[in-house]
PDB file of C-alpha atoms in Angstrom:
ATOM      1  CA  LEU A   1       8.959  15.841  24.876  1.00 45.00           C
ATOM      2  CA  THR A   2       8.342  19.167  24.294  1.00 45.00           C
ATOM      3  CA  ALA A   3       5.650  20.272  21.645  1.00 48.00           C
ATOM      4  CA  SER A   4       8.569  21.482  19.368  1.00 50.00           C
ATOM      5  CA  GLN A   5      10.180  17.899  19.648  1.00 56.00           C
ATOM      6  CA  SER A   6       7.191  15.425  19.500  1.00 67.00           C
ATOM      7  CA  PRO A   7       5.770  13.965  16.401  1.00 78.00           C
ATOM      8  CA  TRP A   8       2.392  15.156  15.264  1.00 89.00           C
ATOM      9  CA  ILE A   9      -0.481  13.016  16.026  1.00 91.00           C
ATOM     10  CA  ILE A  10      -2.849  12.265  13.129  1.00 92.00           C
ATOM     11  CA  ASP A  11      -6.380  12.240  14.816  1.00 91.00           C
ATOM     12  CA  SER A  12      -9.447  11.759  13.499  1.00 90.00           C
ATOM     13  CA  GLY A  13     -11.498  13.144  16.247  1.00 88.00           C
ATOM     14  CA  ALA A  14      -9.883  16.844  16.186  1.00 90.00           C
ATOM     15  CA  SER A  15     -11.770  19.348  14.350  1.00 91.00           C
ATOM     16  CA  ASP A  16      -8.770  21.485  13.900  1.00 92.00           C
ATOM     17  CA  HIS A  17      -4.827  20.983  13.449  1.00 94.00           C
ATOM     18  CA  ILE A  18      -3.070  22.056  16.987  1.00 93.00           C
ATOM     19  CA  ALA A  19       0.539  23.050  17.757  1.00 92.00           C
ATOM     20  CA  GLY A  20       2.053  23.931  21.097  1.00 88.00           C
ATOM     21  CA  ASN A  21       5.147  25.309  20.432  1.00 87.00           C
ATOM     22  CA  ASP A  22       5.278  28.895  18.006  1.00 89.00           C
ATOM     23  CA  SER A  23       8.704  27.895  17.192  1.00 89.00           C
ATOM     24  CA  LEU A  24       6.972  25.558  14.782  1.00 89.00           C
ATOM     25  CA  PHE A  25       5.198  28.013  13.054  1.00 92.00           C
ATOM     26  CA  LEU A  26       6.233  29.551   9.544  1.00 91.00           C
ATOM     27  CA  SER A  27       3.593  32.261   9.670  1.00 93.00           C
ATOM     28  CA  MET A  28       1.004  33.552  12.483  1.00 93.00           C
ATOM     29  CA  SER A  29      -1.902  35.794  13.170  1.00 93.00           C
ATOM     30  CA  SER A  30      -4.340  36.462  15.829  1.00 90.00           C
ATOM     31  CA  LEU A  31      -7.694  34.867  15.454  1.00 88.00           C
ATOM     32  CA  LYS A  32     -10.460  37.503  13.926  1.00 85.00           C
ATOM     33  CA  SER A  33     -13.309  36.264  16.315  1.00 83.00           C
ATOM     34  CA  PRO A  34     -12.812  34.269  19.912  1.00 80.00           C
ATOM     35  CA  HIS A  35     -12.370  30.415  19.549  1.00 82.00           C
ATOM     36  CA  LEU A  36     -12.710  27.726  21.858  1.00 86.00           C
ATOM     37  CA  ILE A  37     -11.119  24.558  21.719  1.00 85.00           C
ATOM     38  CA  THR A  38     -12.787  21.587  23.942  1.00 84.00           C
ATOM     39  CA  LEU A  39     -10.456  19.209  25.065  1.00 77.00           C
ATOM     40  CA  ALA A  40     -10.914  15.268  25.407  1.00 74.00           C
ATOM     41  CA  ASP A  41     -11.678  15.696  29.387  1.00 74.00           C
ATOM     42  CA  GLY A  42     -14.371  18.174  28.390  1.00 79.00           C
ATOM     43  CA  SER A  43     -12.365  21.093  29.431  1.00 81.00           C
ATOM     44  CA  LYS A  44     -12.255  24.333  27.040  1.00 86.00           C
ATOM     45  CA  ILE A  45      -8.931  26.415  26.032  1.00 86.00           C
ATOM     46  CA  ALA A  46      -8.570  29.458  24.046  1.00 88.00           C
ATOM     47  CA  PRO A  47      -5.938  29.358  20.946  1.00 90.00           C
ATOM     48  CA  LYS A  48      -3.848  32.045  21.255  1.00 91.00           C
ATOM     49  CA  GLY A  49      -3.110  32.180  17.093  1.00 92.00           C
ATOM     50  CA  ILE A  50      -3.396  30.735  13.882  1.00 93.00           C
ATOM     51  CA  GLY A  51      -0.907  30.140  11.206  1.00 94.00           C
ATOM     52  CA  GLN A  52       0.707  27.787   8.992  1.00 94.00           C
ATOM     53  CA  VAL A  53       3.396  24.871   9.659  1.00 93.00           C
ATOM     54  CA  SER A  54       5.541  22.908   7.174  1.00 90.00           C
ATOM     55  CA  LEU A  55       5.732  19.190   8.285  1.00 87.00           C
ATOM     56  CA  SER A  56       7.594  18.556   4.803  1.00 84.00           C
ATOM     57  CA  PRO A  57       8.582  19.996   1.580  1.00 82.00           C
ATOM     58  CA  MET A  58       5.301  18.433   0.374  1.00 84.00           C
ATOM     59  CA  LEU A  59       3.485  18.582   3.489  1.00 88.00           C
ATOM     60  CA  ASN A  60       2.290  21.864   4.573  1.00 90.00           C
ATOM     61  CA  LEU A  61      -0.717  22.605   7.261  1.00 93.00           C
ATOM     62  CA  LYS A  62      -2.670  25.787   7.241  1.00 92.00           C
ATOM     63  CA  SER A  63      -5.349  27.052  10.003  1.00 92.00           C
ATOM     64  CA  VAL A  64      -3.084  25.415  12.656  1.00 94.00           C
ATOM     65  CA  LEU A  65      -4.165  26.807  16.061  1.00 94.00           C
ATOM     66  CA  PHE A  66      -1.416  27.667  18.020  1.00 93.00           C
ATOM     67  CA  VAL A  67      -2.307  26.413  22.098  1.00 90.00           C
ATOM     68  CA  PRO A  68       0.768  27.537  24.194  1.00 87.00           C
ATOM     69  CA  ASN A  69       2.202  24.496  26.208  1.00 78.00           C
ATOM     70  CA  CYS A  70       0.017  21.592  24.722  1.00 81.00           C
ATOM     71  CA  PRO A  71       1.948  18.611  25.448  1.00 78.00           C
ATOM     72  CA  PHE A  72       0.835  17.191  21.641  1.00 83.00           C
ATOM     73  CA  ASN A  73       0.672  18.552  18.313  1.00 90.00           C
ATOM     74  CA  LEU A  74      -2.246  17.240  16.535  1.00 93.00           C
ATOM     75  CA  ILE A  75      -3.310  16.776  12.729  1.00 94.00           C
ATOM     76  CA  SER A  76      -7.001  16.854  11.974  1.00 94.00           C
ATOM     77  CA  LEU A  77      -7.503  14.305   9.586  1.00 94.00           C
ATOM     78  CA  SER A  78     -10.796  15.983   8.533  1.00 94.00           C
ATOM     79  CA  GLN A  79      -9.093  19.370   7.636  1.00 94.00           C
ATOM     80  CA  LEU A  80      -6.215  17.259   6.208  1.00 93.00           C
ATOM     81  CA  THR A  81      -8.141  15.461   3.701  1.00 93.00           C
ATOM     82  CA  LYS A  82     -10.259  18.734   2.871  1.00 92.00           C
ATOM     83  CA  SER A  83      -7.204  21.098   2.361  1.00 90.00           C
ATOM     84  CA  LEU A  84      -5.000  19.009   0.677  1.00 90.00           C
ATOM     85  CA  ASN A  85      -7.707  17.470  -1.643  1.00 90.00           C
ATOM     86  CA  CYS A  86      -5.508  13.772  -0.251  1.00 92.00           C
ATOM     87  CA  LEU A  87      -6.170  10.510   0.318  1.00 92.00           C
ATOM     88  CA  VAL A  88      -5.248   8.842   3.574  1.00 93.00           C
ATOM     89  CA  THR A  89      -4.866   5.191   3.678  1.00 92.00           C
ATOM     90  CA  PHE A  90      -4.422   3.306   7.201  1.00 92.00           C
ATOM     91  CA  ASN A  91      -3.416  -0.041   7.951  1.00 90.00           C
ATOM     92  CA  ALA A  92      -1.931  -1.874  10.960  1.00 89.00           C
ATOM     93  CA  GLU A  93       1.563  -0.816  10.629  1.00 88.00           C
ATOM     94  CA  SER A  94       1.276   2.887   8.998  1.00 89.00           C
ATOM     95  CA  CYS A  95      -0.793   5.246   7.161  1.00 90.00           C
ATOM     96  CA  VAL A  96       0.035   6.531   3.787  1.00 91.00           C
ATOM     97  CA  ILE A  97      -0.932  10.586   2.586  1.00 92.00           C
ATOM     98  CA  GLN A  98      -1.214  10.900  -1.277  1.00 91.00           C
ATOM     99  CA  GLU A  99      -2.552  13.401  -3.601  1.00 89.00           C
ATOM    100  CA  ARG A 100      -5.717  12.291  -4.869  1.00 87.00           C
ATOM    101  CA  GLY A 101      -5.451  13.102  -8.696  1.00 83.00           C
ATOM    102  CA  THR A 102      -1.666  11.706  -8.885  1.00 84.00           C
ATOM    103  CA  GLY A 103      -1.396   9.377  -6.587  1.00 84.00           C
ATOM    104  CA  ARG A 104       1.918  10.688  -5.334  1.00 85.00           C
ATOM    105  CA  MET A 105       2.976   9.838  -1.971  1.00 86.00           C
ATOM    106  CA  ILE A 106       3.336  12.967   0.376  1.00 87.00           C
ATOM    107  CA  GLY A 107       3.458  11.783   3.592  1.00 88.00           C
ATOM    108  CA  VAL A 108       4.034   8.345   6.028  1.00 89.00           C
ATOM    109  CA  GLY A 109       2.660   8.044   9.540  1.00 88.00           C
ATOM    110  CA  HIS A 110       3.633   5.067  11.789  1.00 89.00           C
ATOM    111  CA  GLU A 111       1.535   3.451  14.129  1.00 88.00           C
ATOM    112  CA  PHE A 112       2.530   3.106  17.742  1.00 86.00           C
ATOM    113  CA  GLY A 113       0.812   2.444  20.770  1.00 84.00           C
ATOM    114  CA  GLY A 114      -2.839   2.460  19.185  1.00 88.00           C
ATOM    115  CA  LEU A 115      -2.114   5.987  17.744  1.00 89.00           C
ATOM    116  CA  TYR A 116      -0.435   7.275  14.023  1.00 91.00           C
ATOM    117  CA  TYR A 117       2.418   9.328  14.407  1.00 90.00           C
ATOM    118  CA  PHE A 118       4.059  11.803  11.502  1.00 85.00           C
ATOM    119  CA  GLY A 119       7.606  13.116  12.417  1.00 68.00           C
ATOM    120  CA  MET A 120       8.962  16.333  11.756  1.00 48.00           C
ATOM    121  CA  GLN A 121      11.074  15.824   8.921  1.00 45.00           C
ATOM    122  CA  PRO A 122      10.863  15.433   4.794  1.00 39.00           C
ATOM    123  CA  SER A 123       8.231  13.071   3.781  1.00 41.00           C
ATOM    124  CA  ALA A 124      11.294  10.898   1.747  1.00 43.00           C
ATOM    125  CA  SER A 125      13.385  10.514   4.960  1.00 41.00           C
ATOM    126  CA  CYS A 126      10.145   9.080   6.328  1.00 44.00           C
ATOM    127  CA  VAL A 127      10.005   6.452   3.638  1.00 43.00           C
ATOM    128  CA  VAL A 128      13.558   5.309   3.219  1.00 45.00           C
ATOM    129  CA  VAL A 129      13.136   3.705   6.826  1.00 54.00           C
ATOM    130  CA  LEU A 130      11.280   1.051   4.880  1.00 67.00           C
ATOM    131  CA  PRO A 131      13.184  -0.872   2.581  1.00 78.00           C
ATOM    132  CA  PRO A 132      11.942  -0.616  -1.237  1.00 81.00           C
ATOM    133  CA  LYS A 133      10.927  -3.692  -1.382  1.00 83.00           C
ATOM    134  CA  LEU A 134       8.746  -4.000   1.591  1.00 83.00           C
ATOM    135  CA  LEU A 135       7.232  -0.450   0.620  1.00 81.00           C
ATOM    136  CA  HIS A 136       6.756  -2.311  -2.657  1.00 82.00           C
ATOM    137  CA  ASP A 137       4.702  -5.434  -1.519  1.00 84.00           C
ATOM    138  CA  ARG A 138       2.415  -2.829   1.174  1.00 80.00           C
ATOM    139  CA  LEU A 139       1.310  -0.771  -2.141  1.00 79.00           C
ATOM    140  CA  GLY A 140       0.103  -3.476  -3.725  1.00 83.00           C
ATOM    141  CA  HIS A 141       3.235  -4.611  -6.107  1.00 85.00           C
ATOM    142  CA  PRO A 142       3.224  -1.273  -8.430  1.00 85.00           C
ATOM    143  CA  SER A 143       5.574  -1.310 -11.232  1.00 85.00           C
ATOM    144  CA  LEU A 144       8.958   0.549 -10.659  1.00 84.00           C
ATOM    145  CA  SER A 145       7.852   3.536 -12.698  1.00 84.00           C
ATOM    146  CA  LYS A 146       4.994   4.053 -10.499  1.00 82.00           C
ATOM    147  CA  LEU A 147       6.761   3.351  -7.457  1.00 81.00           C
ATOM    148  CA  LYS A 148       9.204   6.418  -8.219  1.00 79.00           C
ATOM    149  CA  LEU A 149       6.574   8.692  -8.914  1.00 76.00           C
ATOM    150  CA  LEU A 150       4.910   7.607  -5.427  1.00 72.00           C
ATOM    151  CA  VAL A 151       8.202   8.061  -3.818  1.00 74.00           C
ATOM    152  CA  PRO A 152      10.675  10.370  -5.210  1.00 70.00           C
ATOM    153  CA  SER A 153      13.544   9.418  -3.006  1.00 71.00           C
ATOM    154  CA  LEU A 154      13.757   6.047  -5.259  1.00 77.00           C
ATOM    155  CA  LYS A 155      14.562   7.720  -8.425  1.00 75.00           C
ATOM    156  CA  THR A 156      17.811   5.965  -8.701  1.00 80.00           C
ATOM    157  CA  LEU A 157      16.621   2.456  -8.033  1.00 82.00           C
ATOM    158  CA  GLU A 158      16.994   0.165 -10.985  1.00 83.00           C
ATOM    159  CA  GLU A 159      15.376  -3.319 -10.170  1.00 84.00           C
ATOM    160  CA  LEU A 160      12.966  -4.330  -7.160  1.00 81.00           C
ATOM    161  CA  GLY A 161      13.923  -8.071  -7.322  1.00 82.00           C
ATOM    162  CA  CYS A 162      10.080  -9.098  -6.765  1.00 86.00           C
ATOM    163  CA  GLU A 163       9.586 -12.869  -7.161  1.00 86.00           C
ATOM    164  CA  SER A 164       6.024 -12.636  -7.400  1.00 85.00           C
ATOM    165  CA  CYS A 165       5.798  -9.839  -9.897  1.00 85.00           C
ATOM    166  CA  GLN A 166       8.403 -11.829 -12.017  1.00 83.00           C
ATOM    167  CA  LEU A 167       6.265 -14.905 -11.992  1.00 82.00           C
ATOM    168  CA  GLY A 168       3.038 -12.984 -12.901  1.00 82.00           C
ATOM    169  CA  LYS A 169       4.774 -11.884 -15.836  1.00 80.00           C
ATOM    170  CA  HIS A 170       5.447 -15.252 -17.240  1.00 78.00           C
ATOM    171  CA  VAL A 171       4.162 -16.756 -20.520  1.00 76.00           C
ATOM    172  CA  ARG A 172       3.459 -20.254 -20.606  1.00 73.00           C
ATOM    173  CA  SER A 173       4.249 -22.025 -23.902  1.00 72.00           C
ATOM    174  CA  SER A 174       1.410 -23.030 -25.858  1.00 72.00           C
ATOM    175  CA  PHE A 175       0.913 -26.962 -26.824  1.00 69.00           C
ATOM    176  CA  PRO A 176       2.205 -27.458 -30.569  1.00 68.00           C
ATOM    177  CA  LYS A 177      -0.358 -27.814 -32.969  1.00 68.00           C
ATOM    178  CA  GLN A 178       0.850 -31.006 -34.391  1.00 66.00           C
ATOM    179  CA  ILE A 179       3.140 -33.724 -33.540  1.00 63.00           C
ATOM    180  CA  GLU A 180       6.350 -33.143 -35.239  1.00 64.00           C
ATOM    181  CA  LYS A 181       7.092 -36.734 -35.949  1.00 73.00           C
ATOM    182  CA  ARG A 182       5.044 -39.627 -36.139  1.00 76.00           C
ATOM    183  CA  CYS A 183       5.818 -43.487 -36.291  1.00 81.00           C
ATOM    184  CA  ASN A 184       5.459 -45.156 -39.900  1.00 85.00           C
ATOM    185  CA  SER A 185       4.749 -48.805 -38.795  1.00 88.00           C
ATOM    186  CA  VAL A 186       2.226 -50.441 -36.630  1.00 89.00           C
ATOM    187  CA  PHE A 187       3.231 -51.349 -33.017  1.00 86.00           C
ATOM    188  CA  THR A 188       6.028 -48.565 -33.270  1.00 87.00           C
ATOM    189  CA  THR A 189       4.263 -46.609 -30.347  1.00 89.00           C
ATOM    190  CA  ILE A 190       1.602 -47.529 -27.966  1.00 90.00           C
ATOM    191  CA  HIS A 191      -0.743 -44.924 -25.782  1.00 89.00           C
ATOM    192  CA  SER A 192      -2.166 -46.097 -22.812  1.00 93.00           C
ATOM    193  CA  ASP A 193      -4.490 -45.023 -20.371  1.00 92.00           C
ATOM    194  CA  ILE A 194      -6.466 -46.335 -17.382  1.00 92.00           C
ATOM    195  CA  TRP A 195      -9.618 -45.177 -15.960  1.00 88.00           C
ATOM    196  CA  GLY A 196     -11.614 -45.795 -12.945  1.00 86.00           C
ATOM    197  CA  LEU A 197     -12.588 -46.129 -10.093  1.00 86.00           C
ATOM    198  CA  GLY A 198     -16.247 -46.136 -11.535  1.00 84.00           C
ATOM    199  CA  HIS A 199     -19.079 -46.081  -9.294  1.00 85.00           C
ATOM    200  CA  VAL A 200     -21.018 -48.798 -11.423  1.00 86.00           C
ATOM    201  CA  THR A 201     -19.473 -51.686 -12.980  1.00 86.00           C
ATOM    202  CA  SER A 202     -19.577 -52.734 -16.227  1.00 83.00           C
ATOM    203  CA  PHE A 203     -19.108 -56.586 -17.144  1.00 84.00           C
ATOM    204  CA  GLY A 204     -18.350 -56.694 -13.226  1.00 85.00           C
ATOM    205  CA  PHE A 205     -15.224 -54.525 -13.454  1.00 86.00           C
ATOM    206  CA  ARG A 206     -14.753 -50.949 -12.044  1.00 89.00           C
ATOM    207  CA  TYR A 207     -11.486 -49.970 -14.082  1.00 90.00           C
ATOM    208  CA  PHE A 208     -10.321 -50.478 -17.733  1.00 89.00           C
ATOM    209  CA  VAL A 209      -7.140 -49.543 -19.642  1.00 93.00           C
ATOM    210  CA  THR A 210      -6.882 -48.477 -23.218  1.00 93.00           C
ATOM    211  CA  PHE A 211      -4.359 -49.221 -25.925  1.00 94.00           C
ATOM    212  CA  ILE A 212      -3.995 -47.289 -29.091  1.00 92.00           C
ATOM    213  CA  ASP A 213      -1.582 -47.858 -32.050  1.00 90.00           C
ATOM    214  CA  GLU A 214      -0.336 -44.409 -32.878  1.00 87.00           C
ATOM    215  CA  PHE A 215       0.305 -45.528 -36.708  1.00 87.00           C
ATOM    216  CA  SER A 216      -3.070 -47.198 -37.442  1.00 89.00           C
ATOM    217  CA  ARG A 217      -5.121 -46.129 -34.810  1.00 89.00           C
ATOM    218  CA  CYS A 218      -6.398 -49.396 -33.828  1.00 92.00           C
ATOM    219  CA  THR A 219      -7.594 -49.268 -30.321  1.00 92.00           C
ATOM    220  CA  TRP A 220      -7.691 -51.933 -27.468  1.00 90.00           C
ATOM    221  CA  VAL A 221     -10.108 -51.911 -24.028  1.00 86.00           C
TER     222      VAL A 221
END
């Protein structure tokens, strides 16, 4: 893949955004002062320009250095969080970029081969790769309205069908404060219970059973 075709790698070790093809830039200007980039192998290279790149309608990178023929495009994690005032959350399969104030999702990267990649397409298109239910689970079961705020492309979604959320909102019926019907004569209803195994015997026994007459409340053990 050329730099214009390859996805962007989210790099926590990069101090600057780097792009290898000038066709990616919305605008570019020359550097005001000499600038050298130290690569992973220790070699140094001079960028030929600096400009702005749009990765999606909601994610624009500023101060991107143009390094001709660089095989990879790099997103500096430190520059990203500083310039956009955003939060970047990583898990085993993806990383989510969100606005700090509103929590709105502005981009999603995907893990492959130990690296996190961000493709050159609108973030909404990245999101729809994941089913809404799976996205709902990974984000910690937000409400449907919150999920639509985070992912605008789901604004027409009517329900999630999350069984865990439905069970969590169930309300248990309380016990009645009094018995609706009580018997009106002795020995009509007998309540019984058994207790044991006791660690200490009582009259040589380790169990006992009770019988309670509902009408008279007379008790036998």
